[in-house]
mmCIF file of C-alpha atoms in Angstrom:
data_model
loop_
_atom_site.group_PDB
_atom_site.id
_atom_site.type_symbol
_atom_site.label_atom_id
_atom_site.label_comp_id
_atom_site.label_asym_id
_atom_site.label_seq_id
_atom_site.Cartn_x
_atom_site.Cartn_y
_atom_site.Cartn_z
ATOM 1 C CA MET A 1 111.681 14.223 110.468
ATOM 2 C CA ILE A 2 114.751 14.024 108.282
ATOM 3 C CA SER A 3 118.429 14.484 109.040
ATOM 4 C CA VAL A 4 120.463 17.634 108.501
ATOM 5 C CA THR A 5 122.427 15.966 105.706
ATOM 6 C CA GLU A 6 119.268 14.793 103.937
ATOM 7 C CA ALA A 7 117.758 18.277 104.161
ATOM 8 C CA LYS A 8 120.796 20.018 102.686
ATOM 9 C CA ASN A 9 121.108 17.460 99.909
ATOM 10 C CA MET A 10 117.437 17.957 99.086
ATOM 11 C CA ILE A 11 117.923 21.729 98.782
ATOM 12 C CA ARG A 12 121.001 21.323 96.584
ATOM 13 C CA ALA A 13 119.207 18.828 94.342
ATOM 14 C CA ASN A 14 116.279 21.184 93.765
ATOM 15 C CA ALA A 15 117.954 24.591 93.545
ATOM 16 C CA THR A 16 119.211 25.664 90.129
ATOM 17 C CA ALA A 17 121.051 28.776 89.021
ATOM 18 C CA LEU A 18 119.061 31.880 88.189
ATOM 19 C CA THR A 19 119.028 33.040 84.558
ATOM 20 C CA PRO A 20 122.213 35.066 83.911
ATOM 21 C CA VAL A 21 122.031 38.816 83.331
ATOM 22 C CA THR A 22 124.443 41.308 81.795
ATOM 23 C CA ILE A 23 125.261 44.260 84.066
ATOM 24 C CA PRO A 24 127.765 47.142 84.177
ATOM 25 C CA LEU A 25 131.126 46.169 85.620
ATOM 26 C CA GLN A 26 130.829 48.725 88.422
ATOM 27 C CA GLU A 27 127.789 46.820 89.749
ATOM 28 C CA ALA A 28 129.355 43.355 89.520
ATOM 29 C CA ALA A 29 131.401 43.062 92.738
ATOM 30 C CA GLY A 30 130.524 39.907 94.631
ATOM 31 C CA ARG A 31 128.683 38.327 91.684
ATOM 32 C CA VAL A 32 129.763 35.159 89.890
ATOM 33 C CA LEU A 33 130.589 35.117 86.183
ATOM 34 C CA ALA A 34 128.104 33.158 84.086
ATOM 35 C CA ALA A 35 130.378 33.116 81.022
ATOM 36 C CA ASP A 36 134.082 33.209 80.227
ATOM 37 C CA VAL A 37 135.538 36.662 79.556
ATOM 38 C CA PHE A 38 138.158 37.041 76.816
ATOM 39 C CA ALA A 39 140.613 39.849 76.131
ATOM 40 C CA VAL A 40 139.917 41.928 73.052
ATOM 41 C CA THR A 41 143.379 43.526 72.966
ATOM 42 C CA ASP A 42 146.892 43.057 74.299
ATOM 43 C CA ILE A 43 147.472 44.461 77.783
ATOM 44 C CA PRO A 44 149.635 46.491 77.963
ATOM 45 C CA ALA A 45 148.736 47.568 74.451
ATOM 46 C CA PHE A 46 152.311 48.837 73.888
ATOM 47 C CA ASN A 47 155.749 48.469 75.419
ATOM 48 C CA GLN A 48 155.508 50.570 78.563
ATOM 49 C CA SER A 49 157.937 52.068 81.059
ATOM 50 C CA ALA A 50 157.667 50.684 84.578
ATOM 51 C CA MET A 51 159.752 53.494 86.083
ATOM 52 C CA ASP A 52 160.493 57.175 85.954
ATOM 53 C CA GLY A 53 163.886 57.280 84.238
ATOM 54 C CA TYR A 54 165.469 57.242 80.802
ATOM 55 C CA ALA A 55 164.714 55.004 77.818
ATOM 56 C CA LEU A 56 167.620 53.716 75.763
ATOM 57 C CA SER A 57 168.799 50.906 73.524
ATOM 58 C CA PHE A 58 170.778 48.347 75.473
ATOM 59 C CA ASP A 59 172.753 47.411 72.369
ATOM 60 C CA GLY A 60 176.267 48.696 72.888
ATOM 61 C CA PHE A 61 175.610 49.623 76.540
ATOM 62 C CA GLU A 62 178.675 50.551 78.577
ATOM 63 C CA LEU A 63 178.791 51.661 82.195
ATOM 64 C CA HIS A 64 179.500 55.393 82.518
ATOM 65 C CA LYS A 65 178.882 55.834 78.806
ATOM 66 C CA THR A 66 177.414 59.245 77.984
ATOM 67 C CA LEU A 67 174.210 59.515 75.924
ATOM 68 C CA THR A 68 172.506 62.614 74.583
ATOM 69 C CA ILE A 69 169.085 63.269 76.100
ATOM 70 C CA HIS A 70 166.558 63.699 73.311
ATOM 71 C CA GLY A 71 163.121 64.879 74.434
ATOM 72 C CA GLU A 72 160.769 63.212 76.892
ATOM 73 C CA MET A 73 157.895 60.734 76.889
ATOM 74 C CA PRO A 74 155.104 61.356 79.426
ATOM 75 C CA ALA A 75 152.281 58.898 80.131
ATOM 76 C CA GLY A 76 149.344 59.282 77.789
ATOM 77 C CA VAL A 77 151.331 60.570 74.806
ATOM 78 C CA ALA A 78 149.600 59.711 71.531
ATOM 79 C CA GLU A 79 152.575 59.809 69.181
ATOM 80 C CA LEU A 80 155.396 57.279 68.903
ATOM 81 C CA SER A 81 158.846 58.845 69.089
ATOM 82 C CA LEU A 82 161.990 57.449 67.499
ATOM 83 C CA LEU A 83 165.225 57.162 69.441
ATOM 84 C CA GLN A 84 168.518 57.302 67.558
ATOM 85 C CA PRO A 85 171.677 55.384 68.573
ATOM 86 C CA ASN A 86 173.630 57.069 71.404
ATOM 87 C CA GLN A 87 170.467 58.872 72.526
ATOM 88 C CA ALA A 88 168.317 58.511 75.649
ATOM 89 C CA MET A 89 164.854 59.876 76.268
ATOM 90 C CA ARG A 90 163.366 61.091 79.541
ATOM 91 C CA ILE A 91 160.421 58.809 80.287
ATOM 92 C CA PHE A 92 157.808 58.445 82.993
ATOM 93 C CA THR A 93 155.961 55.502 84.523
ATOM 94 C CA GLY A 94 153.251 54.188 82.211
ATOM 95 C CA ALA A 95 154.542 55.967 79.116
ATOM 96 C CA PRO A 96 155.175 54.048 75.870
ATOM 97 C CA THR A 97 158.836 53.371 75.230
ATOM 98 C CA PRO A 98 160.045 55.096 72.040
ATOM 99 C CA ALA A 99 160.913 53.110 68.947
ATOM 100 C CA GLY A 100 164.558 52.097 69.142
ATOM 101 C CA ALA A 101 164.514 51.743 72.950
ATOM 102 C CA ASP A 102 164.248 48.445 74.806
ATOM 103 C CA THR A 103 165.443 49.330 78.316
ATOM 104 C CA VAL A 104 164.734 51.956 80.977
ATOM 105 C CA VAL A 105 167.292 52.997 83.546
ATOM 106 C CA MET A 106 165.964 54.386 86.826
ATOM 107 C CA GLN A 107 166.432 58.112 87.324
ATOM 108 C CA GLU A 108 168.177 57.412 90.638
ATOM 109 C CA LYS A 109 170.969 55.578 88.819
ATOM 110 C CA VAL A 110 172.070 58.204 86.341
ATOM 111 C CA GLN A 111 173.855 61.512 86.297
ATOM 112 C CA VAL A 112 172.647 64.403 84.118
ATOM 113 C CA ASN A 113 174.823 67.348 83.056
ATOM 114 C CA ASN A 114 174.064 69.815 80.255
ATOM 115 C CA GLY A 115 171.751 67.475 78.399
ATOM 116 C CA GLN A 116 174.097 64.536 78.680
ATOM 117 C CA LEU A 117 173.210 61.312 80.520
ATOM 118 C CA THR A 118 175.767 59.134 82.283
ATOM 119 C CA ILE A 119 174.552 55.680 83.355
ATOM 120 C CA LEU A 120 175.741 54.540 86.786
ATOM 121 C CA ASP A 121 173.719 51.291 87.081
ATOM 122 C CA ASP A 122 176.176 48.391 86.930
ATOM 123 C CA GLN A 123 173.258 45.915 87.263
ATOM 124 C CA LEU A 124 171.379 47.169 84.221
ATOM 125 C CA LYS A 125 170.242 44.437 81.826
ATOM 126 C CA ALA A 126 168.432 44.456 78.496
ATOM 127 C CA GLY A 127 164.700 44.896 78.982
ATOM 128 C CA ASN A 128 164.944 46.230 82.543
ATOM 129 C CA ASN A 129 161.965 48.301 83.710
ATOM 130 C CA VAL A 130 159.961 47.754 80.519
ATOM 131 C CA ARG A 131 156.517 46.148 80.571
ATOM 132 C CA LEU A 132 156.255 44.329 77.253
ATOM 133 C CA LYS A 133 153.160 44.535 75.083
ATOM 134 C CA GLY A 134 150.781 41.704 76.012
ATOM 135 C CA SER A 135 152.788 40.735 79.115
ATOM 136 C CA GLU A 136 149.647 40.936 81.287
ATOM 137 C CA ILE A 137 147.349 39.244 78.786
ATOM 138 C CA LYS A 138 147.153 38.821 75.023
ATOM 139 C CA ALA A 139 144.180 39.426 72.752
ATOM 140 C CA GLY A 140 141.987 36.330 72.632
ATOM 141 C CA GLU A 141 143.211 34.931 75.956
ATOM 142 C CA ARG A 142 140.686 34.122 78.652
ATOM 143 C CA VAL A 143 140.675 36.901 81.220
ATOM 144 C CA LEU A 144 138.514 35.122 83.836
ATOM 145 C CA PRO A 145 136.546 31.847 83.672
ATOM 146 C CA LYS A 146 132.869 31.177 84.146
ATOM 147 C CA GLY A 147 132.235 30.524 87.837
ATOM 148 C CA GLN A 148 134.776 33.099 89.038
ATOM 149 C CA LYS A 149 133.513 35.230 91.919
ATOM 150 C CA LEU A 150 134.218 38.870 91.234
ATOM 151 C CA THR A 151 136.399 40.138 94.055
ATOM 152 C CA PRO A 152 137.586 43.781 94.009
ATOM 153 C CA ALA A 153 140.826 42.636 92.348
ATOM 154 C CA ALA A 154 138.911 40.629 89.742
ATOM 155 C CA VAL A 155 136.760 43.668 88.948
ATOM 156 C CA GLY A 156 139.909 45.755 88.631
ATOM 157 C CA PHE A 157 141.538 43.174 86.355
ATOM 158 C CA LEU A 158 138.506 43.154 84.066
ATOM 159 C CA ALA A 159 138.590 46.937 83.925
ATOM 160 C CA THR A 160 142.276 46.919 82.917
ATOM 161 C CA THR A 161 141.344 44.771 79.915
ATOM 162 C CA GLY A 162 138.664 47.229 78.824
ATOM 163 C CA VAL A 163 135.631 45.220 79.935
ATOM 164 C CA ALA A 164 132.645 47.500 80.627
ATOM 165 C CA GLU A 165 129.947 44.909 81.350
ATOM 166 C CA VAL A 166 129.805 41.254 82.367
ATOM 167 C CA THR A 167 127.337 38.373 82.310
ATOM 168 C CA VAL A 168 126.725 37.143 85.849
ATOM 169 C CA TYR A 169 124.266 35.188 87.941
ATOM 170 C CA PRO A 170 121.875 37.726 89.474
ATOM 171 C CA THR A 171 120.923 38.146 93.089
ATOM 172 C CA PRO A 172 117.489 36.686 93.821
ATOM 173 C CA SER A 173 114.540 38.850 94.750
ATOM 174 C CA ILE A 174 113.692 38.106 98.376
ATOM 175 C CA SER A 175 110.791 39.026 100.641
ATOM 176 C CA ILE A 176 110.515 38.581 104.405
ATOM 177 C CA ILE A 177 107.258 37.906 106.228
ATOM 178 C CA VAL A 178 107.254 38.176 110.017
ATOM 179 C CA THR A 179 104.267 36.493 111.655
ATOM 180 C CA GLY A 180 102.903 36.964 115.151
ATOM 181 C CA ASN A 181 100.441 39.099 117.119
ATOM 182 C CA GLU A 182 103.022 39.810 119.784
ATOM 183 C CA LEU A 183 105.539 41.719 117.675
ATOM 184 C CA GLN A 184 106.430 45.382 118.206
ATOM 185 C CA GLN A 185 108.879 47.485 116.222
ATOM 186 C CA PRO A 186 112.087 48.680 117.931
ATOM 187 C CA GLY A 187 111.837 52.309 119.035
ATOM 188 C CA ARG A 188 108.270 51.944 120.271
ATOM 189 C CA SER A 189 107.111 51.201 123.807
ATOM 190 C CA LEU A 190 106.368 47.579 124.616
ATOM 191 C CA LEU A 191 102.882 46.781 125.791
ATOM 192 C CA TYR A 192 102.363 43.858 128.132
ATOM 193 C CA GLY A 193 102.771 40.611 126.194
ATOM 194 C CA GLN A 194 104.730 42.164 123.328
ATOM 195 C CA VAL A 195 108.291 41.463 122.173
ATOM 196 C CA TYR A 196 110.487 43.481 119.844
ATOM 197 C CA GLU A 197 110.645 42.188 116.276
ATOM 198 C CA CYS A 198 114.288 41.474 115.433
ATOM 199 C CA ASN A 199 114.164 38.707 112.849
ATOM 200 C CA SER A 200 113.697 40.943 109.820
ATOM 201 C CA PHE A 201 116.627 43.081 111.004
ATOM 202 C CA GLN A 202 119.047 40.183 111.291
ATOM 203 C CA LEU A 203 117.874 38.537 108.074
ATOM 204 C CA ARG A 204 118.252 41.774 106.126
ATOM 205 C CA ALA A 205 121.727 42.255 107.611
ATOM 206 C CA ALA A 206 122.728 38.722 106.607
ATOM 207 C CA LEU A 207 121.397 39.274 103.081
ATOM 208 C CA GLN A 208 123.296 42.557 102.776
ATOM 209 C CA GLY A 209 126.450 40.502 103.327
ATOM 210 C CA LEU A 210 125.551 38.759 100.051
ATOM 211 C CA GLN A 211 124.875 42.145 98.415
ATOM 212 C CA ILE A 212 121.153 41.464 98.376
ATOM 213 C CA GLY A 213 119.433 44.732 99.214
ATOM 214 C CA GLU A 214 115.945 46.196 98.880
ATOM 215 C CA VAL A 215 114.306 43.310 100.736
ATOM 216 C CA PRO A 216 110.682 44.165 101.557
ATOM 217 C CA VAL A 217 109.335 43.119 104.942
ATOM 218 C CA PHE A 218 105.666 42.250 105.490
ATOM 219 C CA GLU A 219 103.903 41.774 108.817
ATOM 220 C CA ALA A 220 101.256 39.079 109.135
ATOM 221 C CA LYS A 221 99.047 38.593 112.158
ATOM 222 C CA ASP A 222 98.319 35.074 113.407
ATOM 223 C CA ASP A 223 95.367 34.530 111.122
ATOM 224 C CA PRO A 224 95.379 31.808 108.442
ATOM 225 C CA GLN A 225 93.809 34.030 105.773
ATOM 226 C CA VAL A 226 96.200 36.898 106.491
ATOM 227 C CA VAL A 227 99.237 34.602 106.336
ATOM 228 C CA LYS A 228 97.970 33.046 103.095
ATOM 229 C CA ASP A 229 97.232 36.395 101.441
ATOM 230 C CA THR A 230 100.574 37.854 102.496
ATOM 231 C CA LEU A 231 102.493 34.823 101.231
ATOM 232 C CA LYS A 232 100.597 34.857 97.931
ATOM 233 C CA TYR A 233 101.447 38.533 97.443
ATOM 234 C CA ALA A 234 105.122 38.001 98.309
ATOM 235 C CA LEU A 235 105.437 35.013 95.987
ATOM 236 C CA ASP A 236 104.294 37.076 93.009
ATOM 237 C CA ASP A 237 107.423 39.255 93.133
ATOM 238 C CA SER A 238 110.021 37.040 94.839
ATOM 239 C CA ASP A 239 112.393 34.226 94.014
ATOM 240 C CA VAL A 240 112.649 33.430 97.731
ATOM 241 C CA VAL A 241 110.243 34.141 100.588
ATOM 242 C CA LEU A 242 111.448 33.909 104.177
ATOM 243 C CA LEU A 243 108.776 33.613 106.861
ATOM 244 C CA THR A 244 109.549 33.749 110.572
ATOM 245 C CA GLY A 245 107.327 32.027 113.117
ATOM 246 C CA GLY A 246 104.176 29.995 112.627
ATOM 247 C CA VAL A 247 105.833 26.726 111.519
ATOM 248 C CA SER A 248 105.517 24.553 114.620
ATOM 249 C CA VAL A 249 102.460 22.615 115.830
ATOM 250 C CA GLY A 250 100.703 25.266 117.918
ATOM 251 C CA ASN A 251 97.173 26.498 117.397
ATOM 252 C CA TYR A 252 98.495 29.687 115.767
ATOM 253 C CA ASP A 253 101.091 28.118 113.477
ATOM 254 C CA PHE A 254 99.587 28.662 110.019
ATOM 255 C CA VAL A 255 102.596 28.766 107.660
ATOM 256 C CA PRO A 256 102.474 25.162 106.335
ATOM 257 C CA GLU A 257 98.730 25.478 105.772
ATOM 258 C CA ALA A 258 99.121 28.833 104.012
ATOM 259 C CA ALA A 259 101.965 27.490 101.849
ATOM 260 C CA ALA A 260 99.837 24.565 100.686
ATOM 261 C CA ALA A 261 96.953 26.917 99.901
ATOM 262 C CA CYS A 262 99.335 29.003 97.738
ATOM 263 C CA GLY A 263 100.406 25.970 95.712
ATOM 264 C CA VAL A 264 103.739 25.455 97.459
ATOM 265 C CA THR A 265 105.025 21.879 97.420
ATOM 266 C CA THR A 266 106.638 20.817 100.680
ATOM 267 C CA LEU A 267 110.200 19.525 100.407
ATOM 268 C CA PHE A 268 110.455 18.859 104.123
ATOM 269 C CA HIS A 269 109.031 20.013 107.442
ATOM 270 C CA LYS A 270 110.869 19.363 110.722
ATOM 271 C CA LEU A 271 114.458 18.289 111.142
ATOM 272 C CA LYS A 272 116.481 16.221 113.579
ATOM 273 C CA GLN A 273 118.279 19.274 114.913
ATOM 274 C CA ARG A 274 118.390 21.920 117.632
ATOM 275 C CA PRO A 275 117.701 24.786 117.329
ATOM 276 C CA GLY A 276 115.365 25.060 114.368
ATOM 277 C CA LYS A 277 113.650 21.693 114.498
ATOM 278 C CA PRO A 278 110.319 22.953 112.954
ATOM 279 C CA LEU A 279 111.973 24.357 109.797
ATOM 280 C CA PHE A 280 109.704 24.254 106.731
ATOM 281 C CA VAL A 281 111.060 24.304 103.159
ATOM 282 C CA GLY A 282 108.944 24.241 100.028
ATOM 283 C CA ARG A 283 108.904 25.231 96.360
ATOM 284 C CA LYS A 284 106.422 26.667 93.926
ATOM 285 C CA GLY A 285 107.968 26.166 90.516
ATOM 286 C CA SER A 286 111.351 27.871 90.733
ATOM 287 C CA LYS A 287 110.347 29.924 93.785
ATOM 288 C CA TRP A 288 111.440 28.986 97.293
ATOM 289 C CA VAL A 289 109.617 29.286 100.609
ATOM 290 C CA PHE A 290 111.466 28.946 103.902
ATOM 291 C CA GLY A 291 109.333 28.823 107.033
ATOM 292 C CA LEU A 292 111.852 29.673 109.739
ATOM 293 C CA PRO A 293 111.060 29.115 113.430
ATOM 294 C CA GLY A 294 110.220 32.301 115.298
ATOM 295 C CA ASN A 295 112.918 32.268 117.973
ATOM 296 C CA PRO A 296 115.781 34.584 116.906
ATOM 297 C CA SER A 297 118.657 32.105 117.270
ATOM 298 C CA SER A 298 116.687 29.481 115.365
ATOM 299 C CA VAL A 299 116.006 31.969 112.573
ATOM 300 C CA LEU A 300 119.641 32.919 112.110
ATOM 301 C CA THR A 301 120.911 29.343 112.462
ATOM 302 C CA CYS A 302 118.459 28.075 109.847
ATOM 303 C CA PHE A 303 119.328 30.964 107.559
ATOM 304 C CA TYR A 304 123.048 30.152 107.653
ATOM 305 C CA GLU A 305 122.628 26.392 107.444
ATOM 306 C CA TYR A 306 119.773 26.084 104.904
ATOM 307 C CA VAL A 307 118.714 29.333 103.240
ATOM 308 C CA MET A 308 122.368 30.017 102.463
ATOM 309 C CA VAL A 309 122.632 26.636 100.717
ATOM 310 C CA ALA A 310 119.809 27.591 98.364
ATOM 311 C CA LEU A 311 121.238 31.079 97.750
ATOM 312 C CA GLU A 312 124.629 29.600 96.908
ATOM 313 C CA GLN A 313 122.968 27.464 94.245
ATOM 314 C CA LEU A 314 120.805 30.272 92.860
ATOM 315 C CA MET A 315 123.747 32.686 92.647
ATOM 316 C CA GLN A 316 126.365 29.971 91.951
ATOM 317 C CA LEU A 317 128.421 31.219 94.894
ATOM 318 C CA PRO A 318 131.224 29.215 96.487
ATOM 319 C CA ALA A 319 130.402 27.990 99.987
ATOM 320 C CA VAL A 320 129.855 31.031 102.207
ATOM 321 C CA LEU A 321 130.310 29.136 105.482
ATOM 322 C CA LYS A 322 133.814 27.719 105.624
ATOM 323 C CA THR A 323 133.997 24.346 107.396
ATOM 324 C CA ILE A 324 136.971 23.386 109.537
ATOM 325 C CA GLN A 325 137.771 20.721 112.134
ATOM 326 C CA VAL A 326 138.828 22.273 115.455
ATOM 327 C CA PRO A 327 139.588 20.932 118.982
ATOM 328 C CA LEU A 328 137.016 21.696 121.673
ATOM 329 C CA SER A 329 138.296 23.918 124.471
ATOM 330 C CA LYS A 330 136.089 22.147 127.038
ATOM 331 C CA PRO A 331 133.867 19.057 127.206
ATOM 332 C CA TYR A 332 130.253 19.212 126.109
ATOM 333 C CA SER A 333 127.276 16.900 126.662
ATOM 334 C CA LYS A 334 124.164 16.815 124.493
ATOM 335 C CA ASN A 335 120.795 15.989 126.021
ATOM 336 C CA ALA A 336 119.039 14.775 122.861
ATOM 337 C CA ALA A 337 119.865 12.606 119.849
ATOM 338 C CA LEU A 338 119.694 15.542 117.461
ATOM 339 C CA THR A 339 122.260 17.489 115.473
ATOM 340 C CA PHE A 340 123.159 20.495 117.630
ATOM 341 C CA PHE A 341 124.212 23.821 116.152
ATOM 342 C CA LEU A 342 125.928 25.638 118.995
ATOM 343 C CA LYS A 343 126.930 29.278 118.989
ATOM 344 C CA GLY A 344 130.690 29.266 119.449
ATOM 345 C CA TYR A 345 133.858 31.276 119.430
ATOM 346 C CA TYR A 346 136.929 30.121 117.502
ATOM 347 C CA ASP A 347 140.165 31.749 118.699
ATOM 348 C CA GLY A 348 142.322 30.390 115.895
ATOM 349 C CA GLN A 349 143.298 27.252 117.812
ATOM 350 C CA THR A 350 140.305 25.866 119.705
ATOM 351 C CA VAL A 351 136.568 26.428 119.727
ATOM 352 C CA ALA A 352 134.416 27.098 122.776
ATOM 353 C CA PRO A 353 130.635 26.660 122.982
ATOM 354 C CA LEU A 354 129.235 29.914 124.339
ATOM 355 C CA ASP A 355 126.722 30.370 127.143
ATOM 356 C CA SER A 356 123.066 31.229 126.487
ATOM 357 C CA GLN A 357 122.393 28.564 123.863
ATOM 358 C CA GLU A 358 118.609 28.793 124.201
ATOM 359 C CA SER A 359 116.889 29.546 120.895
ATOM 360 C CA TYR A 360 115.229 32.741 122.122
ATOM 361 C CA ARG A 361 118.572 34.286 123.141
ATOM 362 C CA LEU A 362 120.760 36.299 120.773
ATOM 363 C CA ARG A 363 123.207 37.630 123.355
ATOM 364 C CA SER A 364 125.803 34.939 122.694
ATOM 365 C CA PHE A 365 125.083 34.913 118.942
ATOM 366 C CA ALA A 366 126.056 38.587 118.854
ATOM 367 C CA ILE A 367 129.655 37.671 119.764
ATOM 368 C CA ALA A 368 129.817 34.239 118.110
ATOM 369 C CA ASN A 369 132.026 33.801 115.061
ATOM 370 C CA CYS A 370 131.059 30.215 114.288
ATOM 371 C CA LEU A 371 128.540 27.430 114.727
ATOM 372 C CA LEU A 372 129.620 24.077 116.154
ATOM 373 C CA CYS A 373 127.925 21.205 114.327
ATOM 374 C CA LEU A 374 127.606 18.258 116.711
ATOM 375 C CA PRO A 375 126.198 15.124 115.006
ATOM 376 C CA GLU A 376 122.936 13.575 116.185
ATOM 377 C CA GLU A 377 124.376 10.115 116.861
ATOM 378 C CA LYS A 378 126.970 11.282 119.406
ATOM 379 C CA MET A 379 126.143 12.609 122.877
ATOM 380 C CA GLU A 380 129.448 13.200 124.693
ATOM 381 C CA PHE A 381 132.349 15.339 123.470
ATOM 382 C CA SER A 382 135.605 15.578 125.383
ATOM 383 C CA GLU A 383 138.047 18.452 125.726
ATOM 384 C CA GLY A 384 140.477 18.464 122.797
ATOM 385 C CA GLU A 385 138.176 16.396 120.592
ATOM 386 C CA ARG A 386 137.994 17.746 117.054
ATOM 387 C CA VAL A 387 134.530 18.902 116.013
ATOM 388 C CA GLU A 388 133.056 20.396 112.850
ATOM 389 C CA VAL A 389 132.908 24.184 112.893
ATOM 390 C CA HIS A 390 131.143 26.455 110.412
ATOM 391 C CA LEU A 391 132.788 29.885 110.330
ATOM 392 C CA LEU A 392 130.246 32.692 110.145
ATOM 393 C CA PRO A 393 130.637 35.551 107.647
ATOM 394 C CA GLU A 394 132.134 38.679 109.151
#
C-alpha cells in the first residue's frame, strides 16, 4: 500500500494534457485556453458615448452657454457626422461620437428649448461620458492568456473582441462500468439480495459539474471474461474508464485481473486510507483506468480525491477542490493509522464531521459540503484544532 500523497503525486506525474481542439466560442464555457488570444481590432472600435445625452466640444465650454442642437446620433449608425463649433448633437448610449465632439453631457443635466441646448452640469469635464477608441483593448494586445479558464465573463469578453472560436483543452471521453450481480436499476422492484445501483448516477452527476456529458454506462456481471470484455470495449472509445466494485480481494473481485488482461499497467492498487482503501489506478498508453471500490461513499470520495486529479491534468483545470485549514467543532478519534476522508459540513467558521461515516452510506454525503482529510500518522484531534478540509463542488 502507498500513501495518499504518493498516490496523488503518481497521478500528476503520469497525466498529461489532452491534445487541444478549436471549438466555437458558444461551446467553450468552463474550458481552459490552450493558446493566447490576441485582439484583432481596437475595442471600442471608435469613440463611443457612454450615456444618453448630447455630444459637444468641450473647448470654450461655459456653464449655461446655449448651443444649437444639430441632428442626432443613434447606436449603430454607419456614417460619421461632423459637429460645428457652438453645436451639440443628440446622442445615445453606444453611438459613435461625431467628429468635432469630445464630451457628452447627460440628458438629465441640460435644458432644451426650441432646438437650443443649455448646459446645467457644473461638474462637466473634457472627455466626460466618452469611451475612447481602444480603451478596453487595443489591436494586437493579448485578450486572455493560455491557461485561462473560460468563465461566463471571460466568454463574454472574448465575444466583445470579435472572437468566434477558441483553442482549448477538450473534455475527455469517459465510460463507466458498474460491476456486480446484485445491482438493480432505480424504479424497479428489488428482489431479495439486490441493491439499487447508484454509483453511475453520482459519477455522471459529478462529471456534469465538469461539463462532461454523454458518458455511457455499461453493466458487467461478476464474471472475469465479462469484466475483461466490457473493459476492452470501453477502452477502445474512452480516455478514462471508471469501474465500480470488483477491486478488493474477494472471490468475485475481477477488475485488476481484467485490467492486466487488457494491457493496462498498474500504477498502484490499495492505499493507506479510509474509505476507498482498495482503489486501483492503471494506464494503457494515454488512457486511464480507475477501479473504484463498490461502496457508494468510497466511490464518490475516490472520484473527488483521485479521478479529479487526473481530470484536472487532462483538461488543464485549476484545482476543483479548494483546500482550507479550519477548526474542528468537536473532537474526533481515529481507530486506524490511515488517512481518513470524513464527510463534513463547513459552516464558514468551523467544520463538523457528520454522522453515518460508513462507506456504504450516502445519507450524510448528501448534505456534506466538504471532506475532512485527517492524516494517517495522527489519531486524536481536539476541538478547535485546525484540520485540512477539501471543499466539494456545489
